[in-house]
PDB file of C-alpha atoms and ligand atoms in Angstrom:
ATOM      1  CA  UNK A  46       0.000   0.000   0.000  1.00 93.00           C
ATOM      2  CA  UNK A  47       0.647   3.582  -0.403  1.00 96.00           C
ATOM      3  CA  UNK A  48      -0.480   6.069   1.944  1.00 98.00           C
ATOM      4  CA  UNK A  49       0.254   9.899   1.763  1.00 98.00           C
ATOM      5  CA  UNK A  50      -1.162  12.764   3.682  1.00 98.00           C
ATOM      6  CA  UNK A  51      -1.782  15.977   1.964  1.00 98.00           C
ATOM      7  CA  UNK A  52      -0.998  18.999   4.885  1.00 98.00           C
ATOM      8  CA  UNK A  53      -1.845  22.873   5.097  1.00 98.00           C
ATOM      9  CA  UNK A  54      -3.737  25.369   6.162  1.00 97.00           C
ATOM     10  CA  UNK A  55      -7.394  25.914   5.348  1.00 97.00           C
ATOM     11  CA  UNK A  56      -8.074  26.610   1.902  1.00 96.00           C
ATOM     12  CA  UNK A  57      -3.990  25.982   0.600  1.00 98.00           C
ATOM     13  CA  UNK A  58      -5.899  23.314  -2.125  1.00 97.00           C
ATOM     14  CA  UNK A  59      -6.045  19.955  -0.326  1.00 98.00           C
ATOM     15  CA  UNK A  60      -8.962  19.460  -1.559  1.00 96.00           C
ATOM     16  CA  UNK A  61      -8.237  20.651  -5.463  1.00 97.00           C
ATOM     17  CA  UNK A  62      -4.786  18.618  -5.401  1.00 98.00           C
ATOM     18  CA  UNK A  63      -6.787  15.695  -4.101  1.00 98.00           C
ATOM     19  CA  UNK A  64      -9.047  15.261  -6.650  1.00 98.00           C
ATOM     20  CA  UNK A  65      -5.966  15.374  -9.370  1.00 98.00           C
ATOM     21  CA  UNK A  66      -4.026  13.048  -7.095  1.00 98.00           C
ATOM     22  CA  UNK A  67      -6.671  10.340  -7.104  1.00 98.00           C
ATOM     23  CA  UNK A  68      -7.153  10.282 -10.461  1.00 97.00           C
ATOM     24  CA  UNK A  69      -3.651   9.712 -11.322  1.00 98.00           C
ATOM     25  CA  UNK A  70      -2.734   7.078  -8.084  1.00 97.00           C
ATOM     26  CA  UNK A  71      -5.700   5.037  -7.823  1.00 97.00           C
ATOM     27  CA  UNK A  72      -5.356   5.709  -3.994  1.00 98.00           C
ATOM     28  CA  UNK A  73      -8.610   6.426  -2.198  1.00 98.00           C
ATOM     29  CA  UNK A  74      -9.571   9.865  -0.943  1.00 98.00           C
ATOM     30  CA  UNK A  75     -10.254  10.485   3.003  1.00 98.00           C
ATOM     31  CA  UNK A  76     -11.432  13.733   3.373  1.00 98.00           C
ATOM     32  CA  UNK A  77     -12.276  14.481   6.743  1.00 97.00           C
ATOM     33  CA  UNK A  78     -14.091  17.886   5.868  1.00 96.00           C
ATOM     34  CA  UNK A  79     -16.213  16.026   2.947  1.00 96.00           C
ATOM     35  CA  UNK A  80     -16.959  13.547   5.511  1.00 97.00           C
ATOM     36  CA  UNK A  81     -18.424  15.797   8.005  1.00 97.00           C
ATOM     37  CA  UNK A  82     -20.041  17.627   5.512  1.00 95.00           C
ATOM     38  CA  UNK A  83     -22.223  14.512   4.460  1.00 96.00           C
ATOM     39  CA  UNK A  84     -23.298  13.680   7.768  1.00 96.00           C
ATOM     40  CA  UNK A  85     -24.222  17.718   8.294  1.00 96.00           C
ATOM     41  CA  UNK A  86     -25.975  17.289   5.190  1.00 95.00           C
ATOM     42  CA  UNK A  87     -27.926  14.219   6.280  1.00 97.00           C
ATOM     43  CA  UNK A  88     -28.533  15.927   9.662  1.00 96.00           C
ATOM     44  CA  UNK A  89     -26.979  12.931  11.593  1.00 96.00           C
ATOM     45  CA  UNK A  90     -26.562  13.189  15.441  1.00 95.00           C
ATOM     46  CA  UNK A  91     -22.615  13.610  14.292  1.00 95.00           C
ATOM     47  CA  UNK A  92     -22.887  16.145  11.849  1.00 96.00           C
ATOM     48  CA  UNK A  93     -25.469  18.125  14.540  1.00 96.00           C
ATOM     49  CA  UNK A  94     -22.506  17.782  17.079  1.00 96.00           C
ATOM     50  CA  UNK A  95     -20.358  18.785  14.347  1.00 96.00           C
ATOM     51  CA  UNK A  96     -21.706  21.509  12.433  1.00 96.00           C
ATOM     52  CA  UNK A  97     -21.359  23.672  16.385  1.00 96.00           C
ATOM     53  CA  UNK A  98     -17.616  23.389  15.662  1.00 97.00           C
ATOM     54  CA  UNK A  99     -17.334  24.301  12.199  1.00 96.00           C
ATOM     55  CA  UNK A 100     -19.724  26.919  12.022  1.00 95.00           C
ATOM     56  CA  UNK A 101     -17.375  28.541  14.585  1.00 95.00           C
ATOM     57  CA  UNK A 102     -13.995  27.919  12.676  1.00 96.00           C
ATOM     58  CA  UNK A 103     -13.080  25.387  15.149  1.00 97.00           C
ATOM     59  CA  UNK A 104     -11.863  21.403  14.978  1.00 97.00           C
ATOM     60  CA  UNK A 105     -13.884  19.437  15.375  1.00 98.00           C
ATOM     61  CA  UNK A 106     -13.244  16.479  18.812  1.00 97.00           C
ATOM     62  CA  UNK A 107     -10.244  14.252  18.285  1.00 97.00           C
ATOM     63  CA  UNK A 108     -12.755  11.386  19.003  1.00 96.00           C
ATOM     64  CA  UNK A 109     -15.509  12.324  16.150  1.00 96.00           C
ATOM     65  CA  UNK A 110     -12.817  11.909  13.437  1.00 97.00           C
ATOM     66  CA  UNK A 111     -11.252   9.301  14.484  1.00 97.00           C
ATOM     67  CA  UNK A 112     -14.052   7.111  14.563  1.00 95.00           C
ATOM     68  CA  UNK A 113     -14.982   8.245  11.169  1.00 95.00           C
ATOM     69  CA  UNK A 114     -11.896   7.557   9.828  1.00 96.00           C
ATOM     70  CA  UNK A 115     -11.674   4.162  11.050  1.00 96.00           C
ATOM     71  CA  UNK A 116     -14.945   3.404  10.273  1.00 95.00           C
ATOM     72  CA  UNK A 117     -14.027   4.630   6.617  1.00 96.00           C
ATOM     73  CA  UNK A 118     -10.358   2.153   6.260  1.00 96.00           C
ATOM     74  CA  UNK A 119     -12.789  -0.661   7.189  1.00 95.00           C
ATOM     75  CA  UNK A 120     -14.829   0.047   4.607  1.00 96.00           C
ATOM     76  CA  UNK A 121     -12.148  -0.103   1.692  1.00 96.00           C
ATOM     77  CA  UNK A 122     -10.185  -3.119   2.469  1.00 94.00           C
ATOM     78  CA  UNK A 123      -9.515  -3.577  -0.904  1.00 94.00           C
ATOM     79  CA  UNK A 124      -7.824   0.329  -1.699  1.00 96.00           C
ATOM     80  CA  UNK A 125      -4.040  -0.124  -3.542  1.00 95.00           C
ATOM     81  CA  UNK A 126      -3.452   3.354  -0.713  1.00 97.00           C
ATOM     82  CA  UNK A 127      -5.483   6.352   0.899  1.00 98.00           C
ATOM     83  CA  UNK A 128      -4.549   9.500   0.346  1.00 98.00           C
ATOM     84  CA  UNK A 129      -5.278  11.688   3.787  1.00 98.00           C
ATOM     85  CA  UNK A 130      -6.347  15.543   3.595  1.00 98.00           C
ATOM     86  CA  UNK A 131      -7.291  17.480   6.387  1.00 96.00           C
ATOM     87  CA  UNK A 132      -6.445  14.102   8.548  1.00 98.00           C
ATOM     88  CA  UNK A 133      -4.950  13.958  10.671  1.00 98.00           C
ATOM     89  CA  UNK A 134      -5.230  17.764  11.787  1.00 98.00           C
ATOM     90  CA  UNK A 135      -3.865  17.076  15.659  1.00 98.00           C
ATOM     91  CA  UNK A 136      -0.637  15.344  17.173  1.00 98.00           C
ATOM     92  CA  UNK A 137      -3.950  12.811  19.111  1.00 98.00           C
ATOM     93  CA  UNK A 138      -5.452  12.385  15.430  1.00 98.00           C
ATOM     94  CA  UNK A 139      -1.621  11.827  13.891  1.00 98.00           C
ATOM     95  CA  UNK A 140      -0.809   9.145  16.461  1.00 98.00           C
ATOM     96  CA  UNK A 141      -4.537   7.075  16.216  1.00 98.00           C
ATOM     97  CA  UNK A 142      -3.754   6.892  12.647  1.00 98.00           C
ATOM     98  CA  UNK A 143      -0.613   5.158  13.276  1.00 97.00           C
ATOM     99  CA  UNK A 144      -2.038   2.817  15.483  1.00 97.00           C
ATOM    100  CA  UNK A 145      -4.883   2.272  13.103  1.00 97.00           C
ATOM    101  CA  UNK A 146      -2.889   1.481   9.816  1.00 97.00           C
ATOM    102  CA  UNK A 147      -0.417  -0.356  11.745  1.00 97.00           C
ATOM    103  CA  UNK A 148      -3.271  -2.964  12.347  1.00 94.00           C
ATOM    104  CA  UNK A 149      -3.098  -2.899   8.472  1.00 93.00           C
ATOM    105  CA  UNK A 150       0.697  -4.157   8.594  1.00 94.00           C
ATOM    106  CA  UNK A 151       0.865  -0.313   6.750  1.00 96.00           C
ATOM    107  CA  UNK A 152       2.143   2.992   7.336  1.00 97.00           C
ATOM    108  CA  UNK A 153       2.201   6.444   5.547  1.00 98.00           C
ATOM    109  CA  UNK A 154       4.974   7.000   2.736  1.00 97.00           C
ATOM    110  CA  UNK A 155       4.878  10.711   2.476  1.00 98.00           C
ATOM    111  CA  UNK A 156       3.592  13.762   4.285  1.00 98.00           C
ATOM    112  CA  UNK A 157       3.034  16.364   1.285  1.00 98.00           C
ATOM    113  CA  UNK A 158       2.635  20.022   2.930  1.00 98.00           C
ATOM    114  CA  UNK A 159       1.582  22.836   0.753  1.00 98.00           C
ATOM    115  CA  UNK A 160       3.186  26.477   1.774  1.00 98.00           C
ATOM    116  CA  UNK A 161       0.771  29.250   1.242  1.00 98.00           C
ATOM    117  CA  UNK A 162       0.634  32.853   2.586  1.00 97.00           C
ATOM    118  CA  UNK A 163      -2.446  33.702   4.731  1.00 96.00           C
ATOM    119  CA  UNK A 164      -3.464  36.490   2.943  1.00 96.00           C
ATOM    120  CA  UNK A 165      -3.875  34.397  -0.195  1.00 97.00           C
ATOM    121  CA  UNK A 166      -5.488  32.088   2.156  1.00 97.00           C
ATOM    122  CA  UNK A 167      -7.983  34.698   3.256  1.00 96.00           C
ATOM    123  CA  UNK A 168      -8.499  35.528  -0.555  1.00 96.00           C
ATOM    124  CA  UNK A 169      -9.127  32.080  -1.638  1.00 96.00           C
ATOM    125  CA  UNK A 170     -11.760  30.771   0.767  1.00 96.00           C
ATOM    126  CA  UNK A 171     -13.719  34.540   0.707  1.00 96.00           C
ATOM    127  CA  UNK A 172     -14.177  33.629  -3.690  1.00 96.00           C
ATOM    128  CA  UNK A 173     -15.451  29.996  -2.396  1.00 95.00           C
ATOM    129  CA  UNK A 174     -17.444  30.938   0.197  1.00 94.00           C
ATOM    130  CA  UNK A 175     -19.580  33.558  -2.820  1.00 94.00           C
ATOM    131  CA  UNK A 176     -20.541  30.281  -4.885  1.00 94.00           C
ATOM    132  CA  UNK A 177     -19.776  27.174  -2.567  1.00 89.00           C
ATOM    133  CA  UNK A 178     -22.799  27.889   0.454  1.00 85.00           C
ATOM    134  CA  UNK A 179     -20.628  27.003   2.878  1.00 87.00           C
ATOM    135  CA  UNK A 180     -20.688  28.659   6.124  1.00 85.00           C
ATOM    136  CA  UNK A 181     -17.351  28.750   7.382  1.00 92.00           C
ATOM    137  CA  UNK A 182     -15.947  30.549   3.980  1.00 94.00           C
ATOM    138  CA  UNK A 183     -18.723  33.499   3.587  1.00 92.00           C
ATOM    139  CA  UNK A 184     -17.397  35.153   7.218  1.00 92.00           C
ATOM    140  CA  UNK A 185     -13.888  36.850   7.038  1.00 94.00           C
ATOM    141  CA  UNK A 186     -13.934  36.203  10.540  1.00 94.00           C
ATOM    142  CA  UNK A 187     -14.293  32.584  10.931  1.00 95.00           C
ATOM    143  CA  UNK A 188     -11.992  32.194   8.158  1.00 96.00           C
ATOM    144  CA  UNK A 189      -9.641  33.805  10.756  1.00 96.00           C
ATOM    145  CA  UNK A 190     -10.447  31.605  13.279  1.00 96.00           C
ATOM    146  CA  UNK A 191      -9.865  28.665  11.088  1.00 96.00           C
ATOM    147  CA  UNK A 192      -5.950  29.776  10.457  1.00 97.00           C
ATOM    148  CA  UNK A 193      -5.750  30.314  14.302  1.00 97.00           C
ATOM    149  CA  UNK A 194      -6.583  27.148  14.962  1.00 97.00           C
ATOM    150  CA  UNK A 195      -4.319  25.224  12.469  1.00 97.00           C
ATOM    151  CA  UNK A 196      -1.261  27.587  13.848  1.00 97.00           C
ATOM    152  CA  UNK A 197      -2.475  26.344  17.760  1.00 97.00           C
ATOM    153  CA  UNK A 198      -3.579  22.548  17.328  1.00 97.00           C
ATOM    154  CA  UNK A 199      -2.176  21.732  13.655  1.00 97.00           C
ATOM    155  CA  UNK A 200       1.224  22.825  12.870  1.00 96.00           C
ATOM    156  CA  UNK A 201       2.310  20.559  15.060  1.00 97.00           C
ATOM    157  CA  UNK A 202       0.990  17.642  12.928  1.00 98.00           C
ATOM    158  CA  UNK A 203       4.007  18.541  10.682  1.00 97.00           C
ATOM    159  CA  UNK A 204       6.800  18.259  13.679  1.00 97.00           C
ATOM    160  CA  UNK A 205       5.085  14.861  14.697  1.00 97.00           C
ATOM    161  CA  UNK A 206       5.451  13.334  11.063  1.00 98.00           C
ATOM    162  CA  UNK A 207       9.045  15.408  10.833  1.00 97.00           C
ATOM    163  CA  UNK A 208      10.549  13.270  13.857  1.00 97.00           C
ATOM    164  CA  UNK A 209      10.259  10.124  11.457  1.00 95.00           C
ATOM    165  CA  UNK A 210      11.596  12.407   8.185  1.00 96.00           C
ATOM    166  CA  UNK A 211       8.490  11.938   6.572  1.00 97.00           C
ATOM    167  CA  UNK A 212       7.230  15.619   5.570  1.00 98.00           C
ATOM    168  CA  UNK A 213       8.564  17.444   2.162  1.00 98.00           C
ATOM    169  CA  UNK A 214       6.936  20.820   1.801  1.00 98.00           C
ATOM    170  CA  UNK A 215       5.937  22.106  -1.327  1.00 98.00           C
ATOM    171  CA  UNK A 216       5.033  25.303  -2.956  1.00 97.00           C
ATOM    172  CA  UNK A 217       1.253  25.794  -3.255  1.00 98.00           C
ATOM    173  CA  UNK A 218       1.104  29.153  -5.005  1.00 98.00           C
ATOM    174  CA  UNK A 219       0.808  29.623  -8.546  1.00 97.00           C
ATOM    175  CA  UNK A 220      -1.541  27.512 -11.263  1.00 98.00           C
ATOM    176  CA  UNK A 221      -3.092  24.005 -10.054  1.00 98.00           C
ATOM    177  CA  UNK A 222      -1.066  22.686 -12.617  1.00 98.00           C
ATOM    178  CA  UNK A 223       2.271  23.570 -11.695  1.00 98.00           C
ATOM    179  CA  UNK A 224       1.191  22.700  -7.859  1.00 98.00           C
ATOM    180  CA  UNK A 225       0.145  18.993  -9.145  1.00 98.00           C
ATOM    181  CA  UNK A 226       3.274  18.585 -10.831  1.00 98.00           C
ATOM    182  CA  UNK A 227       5.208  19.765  -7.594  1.00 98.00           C
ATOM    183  CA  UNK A 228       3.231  17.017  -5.748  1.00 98.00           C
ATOM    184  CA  UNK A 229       3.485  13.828  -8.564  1.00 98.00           C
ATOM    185  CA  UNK A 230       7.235  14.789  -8.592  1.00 98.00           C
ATOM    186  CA  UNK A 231       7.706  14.104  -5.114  1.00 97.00           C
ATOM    187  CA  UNK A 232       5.419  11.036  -4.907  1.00 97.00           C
ATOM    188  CA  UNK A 233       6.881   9.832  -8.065  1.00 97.00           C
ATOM    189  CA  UNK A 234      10.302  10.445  -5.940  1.00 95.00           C
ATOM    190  CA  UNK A 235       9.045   8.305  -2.973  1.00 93.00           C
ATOM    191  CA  UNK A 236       7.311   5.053  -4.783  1.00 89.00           C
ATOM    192  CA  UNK A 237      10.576   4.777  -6.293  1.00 86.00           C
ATOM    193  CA  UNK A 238      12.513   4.367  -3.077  1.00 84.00           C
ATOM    194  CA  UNK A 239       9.899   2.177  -1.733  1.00 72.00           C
TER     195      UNK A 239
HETATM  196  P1  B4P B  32     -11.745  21.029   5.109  1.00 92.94           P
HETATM  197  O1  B4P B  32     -12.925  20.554   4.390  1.00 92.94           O
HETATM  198  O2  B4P B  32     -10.601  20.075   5.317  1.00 92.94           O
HETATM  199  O3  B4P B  32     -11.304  22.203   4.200  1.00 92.94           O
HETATM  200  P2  B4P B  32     -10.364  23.408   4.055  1.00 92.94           P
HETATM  201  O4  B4P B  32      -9.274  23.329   5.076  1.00 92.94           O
HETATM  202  O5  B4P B  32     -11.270  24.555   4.064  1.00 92.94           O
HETATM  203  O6  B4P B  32      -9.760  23.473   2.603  1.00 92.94           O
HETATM  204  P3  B4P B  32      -8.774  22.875   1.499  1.00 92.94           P
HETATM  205  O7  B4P B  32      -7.313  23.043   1.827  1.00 92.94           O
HETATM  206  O8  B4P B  32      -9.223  21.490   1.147  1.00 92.94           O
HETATM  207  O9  B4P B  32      -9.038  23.869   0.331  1.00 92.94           O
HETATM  208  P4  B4P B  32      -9.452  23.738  -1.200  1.00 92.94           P
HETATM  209  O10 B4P B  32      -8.600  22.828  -1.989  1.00 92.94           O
HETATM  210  O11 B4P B  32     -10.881  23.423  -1.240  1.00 92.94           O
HETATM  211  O12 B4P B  32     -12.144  21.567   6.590  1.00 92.94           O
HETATM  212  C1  B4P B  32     -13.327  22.264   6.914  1.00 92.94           C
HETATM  213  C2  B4P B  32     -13.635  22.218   8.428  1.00 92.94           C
HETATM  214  O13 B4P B  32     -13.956  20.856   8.820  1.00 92.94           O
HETATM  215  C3  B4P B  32     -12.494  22.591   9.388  1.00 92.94           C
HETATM  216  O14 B4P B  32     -12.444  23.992   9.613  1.00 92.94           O
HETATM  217  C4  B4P B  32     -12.888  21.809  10.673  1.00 92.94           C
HETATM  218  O15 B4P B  32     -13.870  22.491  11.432  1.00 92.94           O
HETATM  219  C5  B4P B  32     -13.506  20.542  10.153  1.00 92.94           C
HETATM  220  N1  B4P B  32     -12.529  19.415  10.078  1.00 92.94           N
HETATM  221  C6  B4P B  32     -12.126  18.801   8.916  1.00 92.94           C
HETATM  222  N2  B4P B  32     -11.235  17.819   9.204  1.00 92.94           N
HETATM  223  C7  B4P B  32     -11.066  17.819  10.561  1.00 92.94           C
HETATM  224  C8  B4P B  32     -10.231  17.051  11.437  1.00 92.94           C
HETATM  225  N3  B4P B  32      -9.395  16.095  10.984  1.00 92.94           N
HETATM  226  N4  B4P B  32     -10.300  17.308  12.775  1.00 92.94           N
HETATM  227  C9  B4P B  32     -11.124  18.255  13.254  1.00 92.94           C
HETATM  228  N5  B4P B  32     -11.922  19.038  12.469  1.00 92.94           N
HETATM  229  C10 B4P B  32     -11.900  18.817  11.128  1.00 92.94           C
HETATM  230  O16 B4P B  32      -9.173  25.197  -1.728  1.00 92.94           O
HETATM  231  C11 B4P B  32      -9.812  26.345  -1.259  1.00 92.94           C
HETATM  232  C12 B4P B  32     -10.149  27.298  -2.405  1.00 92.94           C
HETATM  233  O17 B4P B  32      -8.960  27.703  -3.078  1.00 92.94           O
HETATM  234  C13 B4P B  32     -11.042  26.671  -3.478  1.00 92.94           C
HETATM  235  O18 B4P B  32     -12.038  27.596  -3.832  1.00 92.94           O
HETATM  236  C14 B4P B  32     -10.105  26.437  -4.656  1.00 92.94           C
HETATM  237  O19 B4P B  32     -10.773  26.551  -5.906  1.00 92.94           O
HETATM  238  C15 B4P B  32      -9.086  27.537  -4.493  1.00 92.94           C
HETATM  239  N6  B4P B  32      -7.771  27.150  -4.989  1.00 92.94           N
HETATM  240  C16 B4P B  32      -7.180  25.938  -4.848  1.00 92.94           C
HETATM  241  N7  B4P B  32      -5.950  25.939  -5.432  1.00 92.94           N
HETATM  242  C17 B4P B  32      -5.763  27.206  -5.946  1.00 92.94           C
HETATM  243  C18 B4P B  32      -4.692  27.835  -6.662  1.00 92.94           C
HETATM  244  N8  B4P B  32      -3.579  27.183  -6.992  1.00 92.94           N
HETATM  245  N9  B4P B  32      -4.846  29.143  -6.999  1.00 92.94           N
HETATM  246  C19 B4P B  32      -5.984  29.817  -6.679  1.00 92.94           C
HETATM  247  N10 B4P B  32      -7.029  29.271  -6.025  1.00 92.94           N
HETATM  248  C20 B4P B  32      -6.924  27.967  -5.661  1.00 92.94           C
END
């Protein structure tokens, strides 16, 4: 198997690049955010609990995602690889993983983390938020709160993965294109040494 995580802050194109990714990889995409946004949709008791969080710019409990996550690697026991964005988004989350592909016999290859300034950040999820309907993009202020909250809980998801020399940062400024081929280069880099 081949398992990568795709880092960053809110709105750096996780979500873009994961689309491409998945197209070209085969691996199968574990978005955390799509996730909860299906259950909010479906007005489950977990997307009620949820939705409080988001709405507010804030993570959502360490114990919500995990279970969903888990829940979701049972489900595909046949995937060639899973490609992670916005998982694992705290040291807690970065760790359960671990444990929970490690029952697999796997582990992840490659933490991919895209580098963009906030105030493109800012830029990007305000033009979303006019056509998307999301909540947390149409309010300059949660999108603030959002970028707080990766500097507080999630940074540190990159030292965590750093410690075992997994995390290669790449640019994510400029066209998608030239961003995807920043990312295939690297993975292309890594399947070959594995
Ligand atoms: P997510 O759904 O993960 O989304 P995101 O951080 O907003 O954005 P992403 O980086 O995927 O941006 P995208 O490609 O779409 O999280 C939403 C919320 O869910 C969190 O705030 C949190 O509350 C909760 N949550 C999710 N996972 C959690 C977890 N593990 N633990 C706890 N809580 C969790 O790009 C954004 C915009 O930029 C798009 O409009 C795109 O078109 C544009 N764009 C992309 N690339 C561009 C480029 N190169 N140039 C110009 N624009 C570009």
């Amino acid at each position: 198997m081949f398992n990568l995580i795709l880092f960053g802050p809110p709105g750096s194109g996780k979500g873009t690049q994961s689309e491409k990714l998945i197209a070209r990889y085969g691996l199968k995409h574990l978005s955390t955010g799509d996730l909860l946004r299906s259950e909010i949709s479906r007005q489950t008791p977990l997307g009620q609990e949820a939705q409080r969080f988001m709405d507010k710019g804030q993570l959502v409990p360490d114990e919500v995602v995990i279970g969903m996550i888990s829940s979701a690697l049972e489900a595909n026991p046949d995937a060639v690889g899973f490609l992670f964005d916005g998982f694992p988004r705290t040291p807690a989350q970065a760790e359960a993983l671990d444990k929970l592909l490690e029952l697999k016999e796997t582990s992840i290859a490659v933490m991919l983390a895209l580098e963009v300034s906030e105030e493109e950040l800012v830029k990007r999820l305000l033009k979303r938020g006019e056509t998307s309907g999301r909540s947390d993009d149409t309010n300059e202020s949660v999108i603030r709160a959002r970028i707080v909250e990766y500097h507080n809980k999630t940074a540190a998801v990159a030292d965590y993965y750093q410690k075992f020399n997994k995390v290669v940062m790449v640019k994510g400024e400029g066209s998608v294109d030239e961003i995807f081929d920043g990312l295939c280069r690297e993975i292309d880099k890594k399947k070959d040494q594995n």
